């Protein structure tokens, strides 16, 4: 073949490629309650691979949900990304999602981390663990969530407010496993052990335990991971001062929650939205999505680089994350009755 003909052939292939790419080009409008730098790298890589441009709107979860509701059938939003199954449920409860069937998603994401009807999919995991002040020593009875309510831990427990979604989702899990009455007994017993009225966020409570203001608290793993991985020696000292307990290892396993995404009911670019969630389950994307926030990958077998790995693998509660949403209203009522402010 002459060099000239070969040149034509290559040109033809390049053109065919360009047309193919244009045919696949489209848009994807993402409403996201996450705001990490690595998310931007994820969006860029997706656009590079698919030719699909991403338009991003960031905001607080509840604001985004209200906005999607307000926009109704006119909403340009294809996909909502947020954290905590309780928040995904808020969108689900308002009928904002549509079901998705995808072999990739159903193969990659374990069943308990996605909605049974495909309304949303978990993409990262966090565990809600017990921490204690190392200097004061590990309390005698501190293996399970139930132990937080044990009378031996009286006056030692610091908690954040019950209006926070993390505690609501944990209580929702307890309701699902043990029923309303047991769940209420647990909430009452824990309130009776409070060292002070509920206050602060997870990081504030880690600092309070490290400082010995309280002996025990309950926090999400990534907050400890952030302190452990911090550039600041004072942050690492805080992390160093607390011991970690992954509760219920001999029972149902530690409570985990998810970061996740769902395709919106009126998505103008539905196929692109599904394709993006599928992209997020790839090995590289799983790491990029989880790692920056010291979360665990939702897809099994993908190891995240985080100092939390020092605490080894743990048994996680296999309860379907949809129960965490479904039981939110009951959880609110129980915290209310138990006087957990
Ligand atoms: Fe958080």
Coordinates of N, CA and C in Angstrom, one line a residue, residues 41 66 128 162 234 258 269 312:
X41 N -12.2 15.8 39.0 CA -11.4 14.9 38.2 C -12.2 13.7 37.6
X66 N -35.3 20.3 47.3 CA -36.4 21.3 47.2 C -36.4 21.9 45.8
X128 N -20.5 4.0 61.2 CA -20.6 4.8 62.4 C -20.1 4.0 63.6
X162 N -30.0 14.9 67.8 CA -30.8 13.8 67.1 C -31.3 14.3 65.8
X234 N -1.4 18.7 65.3 CA -2.5 18.8 66.3 C -3.7 17.9 66.0
X258 N -24.1 5.1 53.2 CA -23.6 5.3 51.9 C -23.6 6.7 51.4
X269 N -31.6 13.5 30.1 CA -30.5 12.7 29.6 C -30.4 11.4 30.4
X312 N -8.1 -2.5 60.1 CA -8.4 -3.8 59.5 C -9.8 -3.9 58.9

